[in-house]
Amino acid sequence: GAVVSQHPSRVICKSGTSVKIECRSLDFQATTMFWYRQFPKQSLMLMATSNEGSKATYEQGVEKDKFLINHASLTLSTLTVTSAHPEDSSFYICSARGPSRDRGAYNEQFFGPGTRLTVL
Amino acid sequence: AQSVTQPDIHITVSEGASLELRCNYSYGATPYLFWYVQSPGQGLQLLLKYFSGDTLVQGIKGFEAEFKRSQSSFNLRKPSVHWSDAAEYFCAVGGKTSYDKVIFGPGTSLSVIP
């Protein structure tokens, strides 16, 4: 259980185009999803937190208009990189967290396999 | 401020030798601690986690970690390393509520010599 998928796994696009990445929780409902970015040989940097039915909360320094996040259902969040440029090339990882099963219990994050974006 | 440090950027060990990867954290509340492993070009795999209770936590692949509150540490250990353990290891800290972020350390790259 607790599987998170991402699609596509790899994408190559031309500079100036927009790219959409999907993150799905396959066997649980995710009230909260997180989007991370990882540069080569570096750690994961949190970009934004999305909660189903509400606007995403972006981390400082992340451009809201460039990285559009939509969490339209309890199993799907999308990240759209608008007007992509070569510096947006990176590994994007999402994670999903379900609702607490018990009051006070910790609800764990489950990570997707990541999407490699290359902008030419 | 919440943060995670992993003092060792890169570690090289011989196959069969023991391993310890260091992790220190700074967190204002009760921390929830994790170790993840990432192979090149792959996603994250959870090795183990600490929420409460016994401070020595057993994980997958023969890994264990010990939570030491007095030292704000959560070091990862393995008694005998296998060549397949070569990867990037990330320590992470999170909070209890649904909206708490998970903060990742910078990672430690592990190389294994045959």
mmCIF file of C-alpha atoms in Angstrom:
data_model
loop_
_atom_site.group_PDB
_atom_site.id
_atom_site.type_symbol
_atom_site.label_atom_id
_atom_site.label_comp_id
_atom_site.label_asym_id
_atom_site.label_seq_id
_atom_site.Cartn_x
_atom_site.Cartn_y
_atom_site.Cartn_z
ATOM 1 C CA GLY A 1 0.000 0.000 0.000
ATOM 2 C CA ALA A 2 0.853 3.730 0.026
ATOM 3 C CA VAL A 3 2.112 3.971 -3.540
ATOM 4 C CA VAL A 4 2.723 7.305 -5.222
ATOM 5 C CA SER A 5 3.258 7.543 -8.953
ATOM 6 C CA GLN A 6 4.569 10.342 -11.133
ATOM 7 C CA HIS A 7 4.066 10.877 -14.816
ATOM 8 C CA PRO A 8 6.040 11.310 -16.936
ATOM 9 C CA SER A 9 9.247 9.821 -15.566
ATOM 10 C CA ARG A 10 11.294 11.778 -18.078
ATOM 11 C CA VAL A 11 10.458 14.737 -20.278
ATOM 12 C CA ILE A 12 12.478 16.782 -22.722
ATOM 13 C CA CYS A 13 11.039 20.039 -23.980
ATOM 14 C CA LYS A 14 12.044 23.146 -25.863
ATOM 15 C CA SER A 15 12.706 26.404 -24.105
ATOM 16 C CA GLY A 16 9.557 28.500 -23.782
ATOM 17 C CA THR A 17 7.102 25.616 -23.632
ATOM 18 C CA SER A 18 5.098 24.460 -20.622
ATOM 19 C CA VAL A 19 5.369 21.050 -19.036
ATOM 20 C CA LYS A 20 2.883 19.347 -16.733
ATOM 21 C CA ILE A 21 3.935 16.710 -14.196
ATOM 22 C CA GLU A 22 1.343 14.556 -12.457
ATOM 23 C CA CYS A 23 1.579 13.087 -8.987
ATOM 24 C CA ARG A 24 -0.948 10.442 -7.990
ATOM 25 C CA SER A 25 -1.591 8.562 -4.780
ATOM 26 C CA LEU A 26 -2.691 5.171 -6.042
ATOM 27 C CA ASP A 27 -4.157 3.482 -3.001
ATOM 28 C CA PHE A 28 -4.890 6.224 -0.508
ATOM 29 C CA GLN A 29 -6.354 9.684 -0.374
ATOM 30 C CA ALA A 30 -3.790 12.424 0.041
ATOM 31 C CA THR A 31 -4.991 15.565 1.719
ATOM 32 C CA THR A 32 -1.552 17.103 1.396
ATOM 33 C CA MET A 33 1.051 16.759 -1.316
ATOM 34 C CA PHE A 34 4.522 18.232 -1.497
ATOM 35 C CA TRP A 35 6.683 19.121 -4.477
ATOM 36 C CA TYR A 36 10.466 18.998 -4.258
ATOM 37 C CA ARG A 37 13.229 19.899 -6.636
ATOM 38 C CA GLN A 38 16.608 18.219 -6.675
ATOM 39 C CA PHE A 39 19.659 19.436 -8.555
ATOM 40 C CA PRO A 40 22.413 16.940 -9.412
ATOM 41 C CA LYS A 41 24.286 15.730 -6.344
ATOM 42 C CA GLN A 42 22.235 17.951 -4.091
ATOM 43 C CA SER A 43 19.495 17.466 -1.556
ATOM 44 C CA LEU A 44 15.759 17.823 -2.008
ATOM 45 C CA MET A 45 14.478 21.361 -1.727
ATOM 46 C CA LEU A 46 10.819 21.824 -0.888
ATOM 47 C CA MET A 47 9.101 23.988 -3.487
ATOM 48 C CA ALA A 48 5.518 24.017 -2.309
ATOM 49 C CA THR A 49 2.852 22.337 -0.251
ATOM 50 C CA SER A 50 -0.516 21.696 -1.818
ATOM 51 C CA ASN A 51 -3.699 20.883 0.031
ATOM 52 C CA GLU A 52 -6.705 19.484 -1.750
ATOM 53 C CA GLY A 53 -9.175 22.172 -2.676
ATOM 54 C CA SER A 54 -7.052 25.132 -1.680
ATOM 55 C CA LYS A 55 -4.183 27.169 -3.038
ATOM 56 C CA ALA A 56 -0.664 25.858 -2.731
ATOM 57 C CA THR A 57 1.768 27.347 -0.257
ATOM 58 C CA TYR A 58 5.081 28.163 -1.884
ATOM 59 C CA GLU A 59 8.458 28.275 -0.212
ATOM 60 C CA GLN A 60 10.409 31.492 -0.218
ATOM 61 C CA GLY A 61 12.121 32.110 -3.530
ATOM 62 C CA VAL A 62 9.850 29.847 -5.577
ATOM 63 C CA GLU A 63 7.978 31.679 -8.335
ATOM 64 C CA LYS A 64 4.261 30.973 -8.055
ATOM 65 C CA ASP A 65 3.538 32.027 -11.620
ATOM 66 C CA LYS A 66 6.247 29.821 -13.021
ATOM 67 C CA PHE A 67 5.497 26.680 -11.044
ATOM 68 C CA LEU A 68 1.739 26.253 -11.061
ATOM 69 C CA ILE A 69 0.397 23.662 -8.654
ATOM 70 C CA ASN A 70 -3.102 22.247 -8.710
ATOM 71 C CA HIS A 71 -4.451 19.716 -6.215
ATOM 72 C CA ALA A 72 -7.856 19.143 -7.689
ATOM 73 C CA SER A 73 -8.650 15.819 -6.048
ATOM 74 C CA LEU A 74 -7.554 13.705 -3.117
ATOM 75 C CA THR A 75 -5.446 11.533 -5.403
ATOM 76 C CA LEU A 76 -3.943 13.964 -7.901
ATOM 77 C CA SER A 77 -1.674 16.977 -7.792
ATOM 78 C CA THR A 78 -0.079 18.561 -10.842
ATOM 79 C CA LEU A 79 2.962 20.768 -11.229
ATOM 80 C CA THR A 80 3.131 22.847 -14.405
ATOM 81 C CA VAL A 81 6.413 24.470 -15.293
ATOM 82 C CA THR A 82 5.423 27.422 -17.460
ATOM 83 C CA SER A 83 7.683 28.942 -20.093
ATOM 84 C CA ALA A 84 10.412 26.506 -19.206
ATOM 85 C CA HIS A 85 14.055 27.498 -19.550
ATOM 86 C CA PRO A 86 17.245 25.433 -19.358
ATOM 87 C CA GLU A 87 17.785 26.470 -15.742
ATOM 88 C CA ASP A 88 14.508 24.727 -14.878
ATOM 89 C CA SER A 89 16.065 21.410 -15.826
ATOM 90 C CA SER A 90 16.026 19.320 -12.692
ATOM 91 C CA PHE A 91 14.651 16.245 -10.950
ATOM 92 C CA TYR A 92 11.188 16.923 -9.545
ATOM 93 C CA ILE A 93 9.850 14.671 -6.784
ATOM 94 C CA CYS A 94 6.419 14.709 -5.211
ATOM 95 C CA SER A 95 5.233 13.198 -1.977
ATOM 96 C CA ALA A 96 1.785 12.532 -0.635
ATOM 97 C CA ARG A 97 0.489 12.436 2.891
ATOM 98 C CA GLY A 98 -2.813 10.952 3.894
ATOM 99 C CA PRO A 99 -5.147 11.990 6.673
ATOM 100 C CA SER A 100 -4.374 10.900 10.211
ATOM 101 C CA ARG A 101 -5.847 7.530 10.973
ATOM 102 C CA ASP A 102 -5.815 8.242 14.678
ATOM 103 C CA ARG A 103 -5.977 11.532 16.491
ATOM 104 C CA GLY A 104 -2.441 12.557 17.289
ATOM 105 C CA ALA A 105 -0.903 9.915 15.059
ATOM 106 C CA TYR A 106 1.688 10.893 12.535
ATOM 107 C CA ASN A 107 0.671 10.534 8.935
ATOM 108 C CA GLU A 108 3.706 9.647 6.918
ATOM 109 C CA GLN A 109 4.794 11.064 3.574
ATOM 110 C CA PHE A 110 5.197 8.689 0.663
ATOM 111 C CA PHE A 111 7.426 9.691 -2.215
ATOM 112 C CA GLY A 112 6.979 9.322 -5.922
ATOM 113 C CA PRO A 113 9.783 8.032 -8.178
ATOM 114 C CA GLY A 114 10.550 11.482 -9.567
ATOM 115 C CA THR A 115 10.429 13.190 -12.967
ATOM 116 C CA ARG A 116 13.556 14.197 -14.849
ATOM 117 C CA LEU A 117 12.932 17.443 -16.754
ATOM 118 C CA THR A 118 15.381 18.553 -19.416
ATOM 119 C CA VAL A 119 14.803 21.880 -21.139
ATOM 120 C CA LEU A 120 16.731 22.410 -24.355
ATOM 121 C CA ALA B 1 14.951 27.265 12.800
ATOM 122 C CA GLN B 2 14.467 23.748 11.566
ATOM 123 C CA SER B 3 17.506 22.192 9.980
ATOM 124 C CA VAL B 4 19.328 18.958 9.379
ATOM 125 C CA THR B 5 23.063 18.589 9.023
ATOM 126 C CA GLN B 6 24.999 15.648 7.714
ATOM 127 C CA PRO B 7 28.652 16.420 8.433
ATOM 128 C CA ASP B 8 30.050 13.900 5.986
ATOM 129 C CA ILE B 9 29.581 14.793 2.319
ATOM 130 C CA HIS B 10 31.183 11.610 1.080
ATOM 131 C CA ILE B 11 32.251 8.392 2.781
ATOM 132 C CA THR B 12 34.138 5.432 1.344
ATOM 133 C CA VAL B 13 34.146 2.072 3.100
ATOM 134 C CA SER B 14 35.325 -1.396 2.205
ATOM 135 C CA GLU B 15 32.762 -4.085 1.594
ATOM 136 C CA GLY B 16 32.123 -5.961 4.828
ATOM 137 C CA ALA B 17 33.192 -3.067 7.011
ATOM 138 C CA SER B 18 30.861 -1.320 9.412
ATOM 139 C CA LEU B 19 29.224 1.979 8.568
ATOM 140 C CA GLU B 20 27.990 4.971 10.520
ATOM 141 C CA LEU B 21 26.436 8.018 8.857
ATOM 142 C CA ARG B 22 25.979 11.034 11.061
ATOM 143 C CA CYS B 23 22.916 13.231 11.301
ATOM 144 C CA ASN B 24 22.202 16.174 13.575
ATOM 145 C CA TYR B 25 18.976 18.118 13.649
ATOM 146 C CA SER B 26 17.506 21.297 15.000
ATOM 147 C CA TYR B 27 13.770 21.243 15.590
ATOM 148 C CA GLY B 28 11.546 23.215 17.903
ATOM 149 C CA ALA B 29 9.132 20.449 18.794
ATOM 150 C CA THR B 30 9.167 16.692 19.079
ATOM 151 C CA PRO B 31 10.986 15.552 15.962
ATOM 152 C CA TYR B 32 9.973 12.770 13.672
ATOM 153 C CA LEU B 33 13.163 11.465 12.076
ATOM 154 C CA PHE B 34 13.805 9.563 8.882
ATOM 155 C CA TRP B 35 16.591 8.078 6.823
ATOM 156 C CA TYR B 36 16.124 7.710 3.087
ATOM 157 C CA VAL B 37 18.359 6.171 0.435
ATOM 158 C CA GLN B 38 18.509 7.245 -3.197
ATOM 159 C CA SER B 39 20.244 5.410 -6.009
ATOM 160 C CA PRO B 40 21.372 7.480 -9.027
ATOM 161 C CA GLY B 41 18.432 8.757 -11.040
ATOM 162 C CA GLN B 42 15.923 7.119 -8.732
ATOM 163 C CA GLY B 43 13.395 8.260 -6.166
ATOM 164 C CA LEU B 44 13.677 7.950 -2.428
ATOM 165 C CA GLN B 45 13.360 4.766 -0.438
ATOM 166 C CA LEU B 46 12.587 4.932 3.269
ATOM 167 C CA LEU B 47 15.125 2.979 5.312
ATOM 168 C CA LEU B 48 13.698 3.631 8.744
ATOM 169 C CA LYS B 49 11.873 6.160 10.858
ATOM 170 C CA TYR B 50 11.619 7.223 14.464
ATOM 171 C CA PHE B 51 8.421 8.560 15.952
ATOM 172 C CA SER B 52 8.600 7.607 19.628
ATOM 173 C CA GLY B 53 9.451 4.771 21.981
ATOM 174 C CA ASP B 54 12.614 2.711 21.708
ATOM 175 C CA THR B 55 15.412 5.006 20.604
ATOM 176 C CA LEU B 56 17.132 2.260 18.627
ATOM 177 C CA VAL B 57 15.216 1.763 15.415
ATOM 178 C CA GLN B 58 15.580 -1.134 13.033
ATOM 179 C CA GLY B 59 15.060 -0.607 9.332
ATOM 180 C CA ILE B 60 15.281 -2.423 6.057
ATOM 181 C CA LYS B 61 18.417 -3.842 4.464
ATOM 182 C CA GLY B 62 20.080 -4.370 7.847
ATOM 183 C CA PHE B 63 20.224 -0.689 8.787
ATOM 184 C CA GLU B 64 19.539 0.714 12.224
ATOM 185 C CA ALA B 65 19.577 4.190 13.729
ATOM 186 C CA GLU B 66 19.755 5.538 17.237
ATOM 187 C CA PHE B 67 17.950 8.651 18.417
ATOM 188 C CA LYS B 68 19.859 10.617 21.021
ATOM 189 C CA ARG B 69 17.844 13.567 22.198
ATOM 190 C CA SER B 70 20.672 15.012 24.322
ATOM 191 C CA GLN B 71 22.912 15.190 21.252
ATOM 192 C CA SER B 72 20.158 16.029 18.748
ATOM 193 C CA SER B 73 21.445 13.169 16.659
ATOM 194 C CA PHE B 74 20.002 10.306 14.659
ATOM 195 C CA ASN B 75 22.966 8.372 13.280
ATOM 196 C CA LEU B 76 22.529 5.532 10.826
ATOM 197 C CA ARG B 77 24.533 2.333 11.201
ATOM 198 C CA LYS B 78 25.099 -0.943 9.452
ATOM 199 C CA PRO B 79 27.406 -3.648 10.794
ATOM 200 C CA SER B 80 28.538 -4.974 7.421
ATOM 201 C CA VAL B 81 28.252 -2.989 4.213
ATOM 202 C CA HIS B 82 27.462 -4.591 0.864
ATOM 203 C CA TRP B 83 28.515 -3.215 -2.511
ATOM 204 C CA SER B 84 24.840 -2.594 -3.308
ATOM 205 C CA ASP B 85 24.636 -0.102 -0.438
ATOM 206 C CA ALA B 86 26.538 2.467 -2.500
ATOM 207 C CA ALA B 87 24.073 5.356 -2.868
ATOM 208 C CA GLU B 88 23.108 8.755 -1.508
ATOM 209 C CA TYR B 89 21.700 8.812 2.014
ATOM 210 C CA PHE B 90 19.463 11.547 3.326
ATOM 211 C CA CYS B 91 18.476 12.236 6.904
ATOM 212 C CA ALA B 92 15.217 14.135 7.355
ATOM 213 C CA VAL B 93 13.156 15.647 10.147
ATOM 214 C CA GLY B 94 9.465 16.419 10.240
ATOM 215 C CA GLY B 95 6.727 17.380 12.611
ATOM 216 C CA LYS B 96 3.565 15.809 13.855
ATOM 217 C CA THR B 97 0.800 17.659 12.079
ATOM 218 C CA SER B 98 -0.465 17.139 8.572
ATOM 219 C CA TYR B 99 0.993 20.425 7.460
ATOM 220 C CA ASP B 100 4.472 19.991 8.869
ATOM 221 C CA LYS B 101 7.171 19.962 6.265
ATOM 222 C CA VAL B 102 9.881 17.364 6.048
ATOM 223 C CA ILE B 103 13.288 19.008 5.972
ATOM 224 C CA PHE B 104 16.090 17.081 4.322
ATOM 225 C CA GLY B 105 19.760 17.126 5.137
ATOM 226 C CA PRO B 106 22.333 17.717 2.389
ATOM 227 C CA GLY B 107 23.001 14.021 1.980
ATOM 228 C CA THR B 108 25.987 11.725 2.344
ATOM 229 C CA SER B 109 27.317 9.897 -0.668
ATOM 230 C CA LEU B 110 28.489 6.383 0.142
ATOM 231 C CA SER B 111 31.031 4.541 -1.978
ATOM 232 C CA VAL B 112 31.867 0.899 -1.327
ATOM 233 C CA ILE B 113 35.250 -0.562 -2.254
ATOM 234 C CA PRO B 114 35.214 -4.252 -3.208
#
